[in-house]
Amino acid sequence: MSTKSTLLRARAPHQHHRVTYVELFFDLVFVFAITQVSHTLLAHFTPLGVLQTTILFLAVWWVWIYTSWITNWLDPERTPIRVMLFGLMIAGLLLSTSIPKAFESRGVAFALAFVAMQVGRSAFTYWSIPRSEPGLRMNLLRITLWLACSGVFWIAGGLAEGQARLLLWIVAVAIEYCGPMTRFRFPGLGATPLEDWEVEGGHMAERCALFIIALGESIVVTGATFAEATWTAPTVSAFVVALLGSIAMWWVYFHIGAEAGAEHISQSENTGRLARLAYTYLHLPIVAGIVVTAVGDELVLAHPAGHADTKAILSIIGGPLLFLIGTILFKRSIRGIFQLSHLVGIGLLVVLIPFAHSLSPLLLSTATTIVMLIVAAWEAISLGSGTKEDEI
């Protein structure tokens, strides 16, 4: 067996490969990147700032999820793959540290780091796949060429300024996100058949689940903010409410859904299609919801009293709402039904919107946390009573 062939993971039907330590080490860079995104959103919470931060967030998620696909195909225990991941970590740190000023003085640095990661990782994977795997090899060639095309717009945007940078990066993001939808169709090469996208489902599910656990970094940020604040009854209450909200969100995702999703994709006959929908696209609003919720928690800790302004309302309600929307769509992609508890939670959050301006940030945060606790409790009761209708 050649060196190249041994860079691929050994596969067996319905086998679950564990997530390796080097993958968890790699994730640390992106926990930092997500923290940078949340701080950037907090510092630039205007319509333009939200749009810019959204572009940065979409880029960060795309780099991470693409790497998860690659380490599903390649074996991270092999030295060349580990070296590749370490190289991605170095570029990832440059990417992460550029986020706060990506639309100011560090646009070129952000763009170059992003393109180097996307194109470099894909080209390396193309080189790593043996010729005995022509379908997977051709898939990576299409991906590399597609990302090189979007890379032109990333770098051009980094060199541009102001509105031109924003428009060029919107085009770049659109190209990136349309790639999997079109199966990376490229002139002269056609599109990749979905059977060439097959993944080891259990590993993919575990990667996304562990990344969501890693976003518990928001708890660390909340704790650090609380440690520096004056400990009054409102700030202590805000801290407790934020912690309970995080616990409720963990419960809603992990109590049933994460394990069921891993089992379903592991047994699926079309793992590539399911991984593209459930884990590549539908986990995006879940992670976004956690990021926005973290912003809301910081705002409540800073100003728990008074009337909630638009910034507070959008983050305090919008974060859990995005999270529940993403979770219900993810679970529907697995089981094919909309989970009733999640629909009720989404409805209750929407009902809060007309009353939000009359509430203080602390009361509004308490209300959204109660909604999330109701959804979590519903999950637990449904499972405990053996009710199948509301399970995933």
Coordinates of C-alpha atoms in Angstrom, one line a residue:
M1 CA 0.0 0.0 0.0
S2 CA 1.4 3.4 -0.9
T3 CA 2.0 6.3 1.4
K4 CA -0.8 8.3 -0.2
S5 CA -3.4 5.5 0.3
T6 CA -2.6 5.2 4.0
L7 CA -3.5 8.9 4.5
L8 CA -7.2 7.9 4.0
R9 CA -9.2 6.7 7.0
A10 CA -9.8 3.0 7.0
R11 CA -13.6 2.5 6.6
A12 CA -16.0 -0.3 7.5
P13 CA -19.8 -0.3 7.1
H14 CA -21.5 1.7 9.9
Q15 CA -18.2 2.1 11.7
H16 CA -17.8 5.1 14.1
H17 CA -14.4 6.6 14.1
R18 CA -13.6 8.7 17.2
V19 CA -12.7 12.3 17.1
T20 CA -8.9 12.5 17.5
Y21 CA -7.0 14.7 20.0
V22 CA -5.5 16.7 17.1
E23 CA -8.9 17.6 15.9
L24 CA -9.9 18.8 19.4
F25 CA -6.6 20.8 19.5
F26 CA -7.5 22.4 16.1
D27 CA -10.9 23.4 17.4
L28 CA -9.3 25.7 20.0
V29 CA -8.4 28.2 17.3
F30 CA -12.0 28.3 16.2
V31 CA -13.4 28.7 19.7
F32 CA -11.2 31.8 19.8
A33 CA -12.5 32.8 16.4
I34 CA -16.1 32.5 17.5
T35 CA -15.4 34.6 20.6
Q36 CA -13.8 37.2 18.3
V37 CA -17.0 37.2 16.2
S38 CA -19.2 37.7 19.2
H39 CA -17.0 40.6 20.5
T40 CA -17.0 42.2 17.1
L41 CA -20.8 42.0 16.9
L42 CA -21.1 43.5 20.4
A43 CA -18.8 46.4 19.4
H44 CA -20.5 47.1 16.0
F45 CA -24.2 46.4 16.7
T46 CA -25.5 48.5 13.8
P47 CA -27.2 47.3 10.6
L48 CA -23.9 47.6 8.7
G49 CA -22.0 46.1 11.6
V50 CA -24.4 43.1 11.8
L51 CA -24.0 42.5 8.0
Q52 CA -20.2 42.7 8.2
T53 CA -20.1 40.4 11.3
T54 CA -22.4 37.9 9.6
I55 CA -20.0 37.7 6.6
L56 CA -17.1 37.0 9.0
F57 CA -19.1 34.4 10.9
L58 CA -20.1 32.6 7.7
A59 CA -16.4 32.5 6.7
V60 CA -15.3 31.1 10.1
W61 CA -18.0 28.4 10.1
W62 CA -17.2 27.4 6.5
V63 CA -13.4 27.0 7.2
W64 CA -14.2 24.8 10.2
I65 CA -16.9 22.6 8.6
Y66 CA -14.8 22.0 5.5
T67 CA -11.9 20.9 7.6
S68 CA -14.3 18.5 9.4
W69 CA -15.2 16.9 6.1
I70 CA -11.5 16.6 5.2
T71 CA -10.6 14.9 8.5
N72 CA -13.5 12.6 7.9
W73 CA -11.9 11.4 4.7
L74 CA -8.2 11.7 5.8
D75 CA -6.7 10.0 8.9
P76 CA -5.6 12.7 11.4
E77 CA -3.4 10.1 13.1
R78 CA -1.1 10.2 10.1
T79 CA 1.8 12.7 10.5
P80 CA 1.2 14.5 7.1
I81 CA -2.4 15.2 8.1
R82 CA -1.4 16.4 11.5
V83 CA 1.2 18.8 10.0
M84 CA -1.5 20.1 7.7
L85 CA -3.8 20.7 10.6
F86 CA -1.1 22.5 12.5
G87 CA -0.5 24.7 9.4
L88 CA -4.3 25.5 9.3
M89 CA -4.1 26.4 13.0
I90 CA -1.4 29.0 12.3
A91 CA -3.4 30.5 9.5
G92 CA -6.5 30.2 11.7
L93 CA -4.9 32.3 14.4
L94 CA -4.1 35.0 11.8
L95 CA -7.7 34.8 10.6
S96 CA -9.0 35.0 14.1
T97 CA -6.9 38.0 15.2
S98 CA -7.9 39.9 12.0
I99 CA -11.6 39.6 12.7
P100 CA -12.1 42.7 14.8
K101 CA -10.5 44.9 12.1
A102 CA -11.3 42.8 9.0
F103 CA -13.3 45.7 7.5
E104 CA -10.7 48.2 8.5
S105 CA -7.0 47.8 8.5
R106 CA -6.7 44.0 8.4
G107 CA -8.8 43.1 5.4
V108 CA -5.8 41.7 3.4
A109 CA -4.6 39.6 6.3
F110 CA -8.1 38.1 6.8
A111 CA -8.6 37.4 3.1
L112 CA -5.1 35.8 2.7
A113 CA -5.5 33.6 5.7
F114 CA -9.0 32.5 4.7
V115 CA -8.0 31.7 1.1
A116 CA -4.8 29.9 2.2
M117 CA -6.8 27.7 4.5
Q118 CA -9.6 26.9 2.0
V119 CA -7.5 26.4 -1.1
G120 CA -4.4 25.1 0.6
R121 CA -6.3 22.4 2.6
S122 CA -8.3 21.3 -0.5
A123 CA -5.3 21.1 -2.8
F124 CA -3.4 19.1 -0.1
T125 CA -6.3 16.7 0.2
Y126 CA -6.4 16.3 -3.6
W127 CA -2.7 15.4 -3.5
S128 CA -3.3 13.0 -0.6
I129 CA -6.0 10.9 -2.3
P130 CA -4.6 8.0 -4.3
R131 CA -5.5 7.5 -8.0
S132 CA -7.3 4.3 -6.9
E133 CA -10.1 6.7 -5.6
P134 CA -10.9 8.6 -8.8
G135 CA -14.3 9.8 -7.6
L136 CA -13.1 11.3 -4.4
R137 CA -10.0 12.7 -6.1
M138 CA -12.1 14.4 -8.8
N139 CA -14.4 15.8 -6.1
L140 CA -11.5 17.5 -4.4
L141 CA -10.3 18.9 -7.7
R142 CA -13.7 20.5 -8.3
I143 CA -13.7 21.9 -4.7
T144 CA -10.2 23.3 -5.1
L145 CA -11.0 25.1 -8.3
W146 CA -14.3 26.4 -6.9
L147 CA -12.6 27.8 -3.8
A148 CA -9.9 29.3 -5.9
C149 CA -12.6 31.2 -7.8
S150 CA -14.1 32.6 -4.6
G151 CA -10.6 33.3 -3.4
V152 CA -10.2 35.9 -6.1
F153 CA -13.1 37.9 -4.7
W154 CA -11.8 37.5 -1.1
I155 CA -8.4 38.9 -1.9
A156 CA -9.8 41.6 -4.2
G157 CA -12.1 42.6 -1.3
G158 CA -9.2 42.7 1.1
L159 CA -7.4 45.0 -1.2
A160 CA -10.5 47.2 -1.7
E161 CA -11.9 49.5 0.9
G162 CA -15.3 50.5 2.2
Q163 CA -18.4 49.5 0.3
A164 CA -16.4 47.8 -2.4
R165 CA -14.9 45.4 0.2
L166 CA -18.3 44.6 1.5
L167 CA -19.8 43.9 -1.9
L168 CA -16.8 41.7 -3.1
W169 CA -16.9 39.7 0.1
I170 CA -20.7 39.2 -0.2
V171 CA -20.0 37.7 -3.7
A172 CA -17.2 35.5 -2.2
V173 CA -19.5 34.2 0.5
A174 CA -22.3 33.5 -2.0
I175 CA -19.8 31.5 -4.2
E176 CA -18.6 29.5 -1.1
Y177 CA -22.1 28.6 0.1
C178 CA -23.4 27.8 -3.4
G179 CA -20.6 25.2 -4.0
P180 CA -22.1 22.2 -2.1
M181 CA -25.6 23.1 -3.4
T182 CA -24.4 22.7 -7.0
R183 CA -22.2 19.8 -6.0
F184 CA -19.3 22.0 -7.1
R185 CA -20.3 21.9 -10.8
F186 CA -17.3 23.2 -12.8
P187 CA -17.0 23.8 -16.6
G188 CA -15.5 20.8 -18.3
L189 CA -15.6 18.7 -15.1
G190 CA -19.3 18.5 -14.4
A191 CA -20.7 18.0 -10.9
T192 CA -19.7 15.6 -8.1
P193 CA -22.1 12.6 -7.7
L194 CA -23.4 12.5 -4.1
E195 CA -22.0 8.9 -3.7
D196 CA -18.6 10.5 -3.8
W197 CA -19.4 12.6 -0.8
E198 CA -20.0 9.6 1.5
V199 CA -18.7 10.3 5.0
E200 CA -18.4 8.3 8.3
G201 CA -21.6 9.6 9.8
G202 CA -20.8 9.1 13.5
H203 CA -17.6 11.0 13.2
M204 CA -19.3 13.9 11.5
A205 CA -22.0 14.1 14.1
E206 CA -19.5 13.9 16.9
R207 CA -17.4 16.7 15.4
C208 CA -20.3 19.1 15.3
A209 CA -21.5 18.1 18.7
L210 CA -18.1 18.7 20.2
F211 CA -17.8 22.0 18.5
I212 CA -21.1 23.1 20.1
I213 CA -19.7 22.0 23.5
A214 CA -16.6 24.0 22.8
L215 CA -18.8 27.1 22.4
G216 CA -19.2 26.8 26.1
E217 CA -16.4 29.4 25.9
S218 CA -19.2 31.8 26.1
I219 CA -19.8 30.7 29.7
V220 CA -16.1 31.6 30.4
V221 CA -16.6 35.0 28.8
T222 CA -19.8 35.5 30.8
G223 CA -18.0 34.5 34.0
A224 CA -15.1 36.9 33.2
T225 CA -17.5 39.7 32.7
F226 CA -19.3 38.9 35.9
A227 CA -16.0 38.8 37.8
E228 CA -15.2 42.3 36.8
A229 CA -18.7 43.7 37.5
T230 CA -19.9 45.1 40.7
W231 CA -21.8 42.3 42.5
T232 CA -25.3 43.7 43.0
A233 CA -28.6 41.8 43.1
P234 CA -29.3 42.6 39.4
T235 CA -25.9 41.5 38.2
V236 CA -25.9 38.3 40.3
S237 CA -29.4 37.6 38.9
A238 CA -28.2 38.3 35.3
F239 CA -25.3 35.8 35.8
V240 CA -27.6 33.1 37.1
V241 CA -30.1 33.6 34.3
A242 CA -27.3 33.5 31.7
L243 CA -26.0 30.2 33.1
L244 CA -29.4 28.6 33.3
G245 CA -30.0 29.7 29.7
S246 CA -26.8 28.0 28.6
I247 CA -27.8 24.8 30.4
A248 CA -31.2 24.8 28.8
M249 CA -29.7 25.2 25.3
W250 CA -27.3 22.3 26.0
W251 CA -30.2 20.2 27.1
V252 CA -32.3 21.0 24.0
Y253 CA -29.5 20.0 21.7
F254 CA -27.9 17.1 23.5
H255 CA -30.6 15.4 25.5
I256 CA -32.0 13.5 22.5
G257 CA -31.1 15.2 19.3
A258 CA -27.3 14.9 19.1
E259 CA -27.2 11.1 19.9
A260 CA -30.2 10.4 17.6
G261 CA -28.6 12.4 14.8
A262 CA -25.3 10.4 15.2
E263 CA -27.2 7.1 15.1
H264 CA -29.3 8.1 12.1
I265 CA -26.5 9.3 9.9
S266 CA -24.4 6.3 10.9
Q267 CA -27.1 4.0 9.5
S268 CA -28.0 6.1 6.5
E269 CA -27.5 4.9 3.0
N270 CA -26.8 8.4 1.8
T271 CA -24.5 9.9 4.4
G272 CA -23.1 12.6 2.1
R273 CA -26.5 14.1 1.4
L274 CA -27.4 14.1 5.1
A275 CA -24.1 15.5 6.2
R276 CA -24.4 18.3 3.7
L277 CA -27.9 19.3 4.9
A278 CA -28.0 18.5 8.6
Y279 CA -24.4 19.2 9.6
T280 CA -23.0 21.6 7.0
Y281 CA -26.0 24.0 6.5
L282 CA -28.5 23.5 9.4
H283 CA -25.9 23.7 12.2
L284 CA -25.2 27.2 11.0
P285 CA -28.2 28.9 12.7
I286 CA -27.5 26.7 15.8
V287 CA -24.0 28.1 16.2
A288 CA -25.2 31.6 15.2
G289 CA -27.8 31.4 17.9
I290 CA -25.2 30.6 20.5
V291 CA -23.0 33.5 19.4
V292 CA -25.9 36.0 19.5
T293 CA -27.0 34.7 22.9
A294 CA -23.5 35.3 24.3
V295 CA -23.8 38.9 23.1
G296 CA -27.1 39.2 24.8
D297 CA -25.7 37.8 28.1
E298 CA -22.9 40.4 28.1
L299 CA -25.4 43.2 27.4
V300 CA -27.6 42.1 30.3
L301 CA -24.6 41.8 32.7
A302 CA -23.5 45.3 31.7
H303 CA -26.9 47.0 32.0
P304 CA -29.5 44.7 33.7
A305 CA -31.9 47.6 34.6
G306 CA -33.8 50.2 32.6
H307 CA -35.7 49.5 29.4
A308 CA -34.4 47.1 26.8
D309 CA -33.2 48.8 23.6
T310 CA -33.3 47.4 20.1
K311 CA -29.8 46.0 20.4
A312 CA -30.7 44.1 23.6
I313 CA -34.0 42.8 22.2
L314 CA -32.4 41.5 19.0
S315 CA -29.7 39.7 20.9
I316 CA -31.7 38.5 23.9
I317 CA -34.6 37.1 21.9
G318 CA -32.8 36.6 18.6
G319 CA -30.1 34.3 20.0
P320 CA -32.5 31.6 21.4
L321 CA -34.8 32.1 18.4
L322 CA -32.0 31.3 16.0
F323 CA -30.9 28.4 18.1
L324 CA -34.4 26.8 18.2
I325 CA -35.0 27.4 14.5
G326 CA -31.7 25.7 13.7
T327 CA -32.3 22.9 16.1
I328 CA -35.8 22.1 14.9
L329 CA -34.7 22.1 11.3
F330 CA -31.8 19.9 12.1
K331 CA -34.0 17.4 14.0
R332 CA -36.5 17.5 11.1
S333 CA -33.8 16.6 8.7
I334 CA -33.0 13.6 10.8
R335 CA -36.6 12.4 11.6
G336 CA -38.8 14.2 9.1
I337 CA -41.1 15.9 11.6
F338 CA -41.2 19.3 13.4
Q339 CA -40.7 18.8 17.1
L340 CA -43.7 20.2 19.0
S341 CA -41.7 21.4 22.0
H342 CA -39.5 23.5 19.7
L343 CA -42.4 24.9 17.8
V344 CA -44.0 26.1 21.1
G345 CA -40.7 27.6 22.2
I346 CA -40.4 29.5 18.9
G347 CA -44.0 30.7 19.3
L348 CA -43.4 31.9 22.9
L349 CA -40.3 33.8 21.9
V350 CA -42.1 35.5 19.0
V351 CA -44.9 36.5 21.5
L352 CA -42.4 38.2 23.7
I353 CA -41.3 40.6 20.9
P354 CA -44.2 43.2 21.2
F355 CA -43.6 43.5 25.0
A356 CA -39.9 43.6 24.9
H357 CA -39.4 47.4 24.9
S358 CA -41.4 47.6 28.2
L359 CA -39.2 45.1 30.0
S360 CA -35.7 45.6 31.5
P361 CA -32.9 43.6 29.9
L362 CA -32.8 41.3 33.0
L363 CA -36.6 40.6 32.9
L364 CA -36.4 40.0 29.1
S365 CA -33.5 37.6 29.5
T366 CA -35.3 35.9 32.4
A367 CA -38.4 35.4 30.1
T368 CA -36.3 33.9 27.2
T369 CA -34.5 31.6 29.7
I370 CA -37.8 30.4 31.0
V371 CA -38.9 29.6 27.5
M372 CA -35.8 27.6 26.9
L373 CA -36.2 25.8 30.2
I374 CA -39.8 24.9 29.2
V375 CA -38.5 23.4 26.0
A376 CA -35.8 21.5 27.8
A377 CA -38.3 20.2 30.4
W378 CA -40.7 19.2 27.7
E379 CA -37.9 17.1 26.2
A380 CA -37.1 15.4 29.5
I381 CA -40.8 14.7 30.3
S382 CA -41.5 13.3 26.8
L383 CA -38.5 10.9 27.0
G384 CA -39.3 9.9 30.6
S385 CA -43.0 9.2 29.8
G386 CA -42.0 7.2 26.7
T387 CA -43.9 9.5 24.4
K388 CA -42.6 8.9 20.9
E389 CA -44.5 11.7 19.2
D390 CA -42.2 14.5 20.4
E391 CA -38.9 12.6 20.3
I392 CA -36.4 12.7 17.5

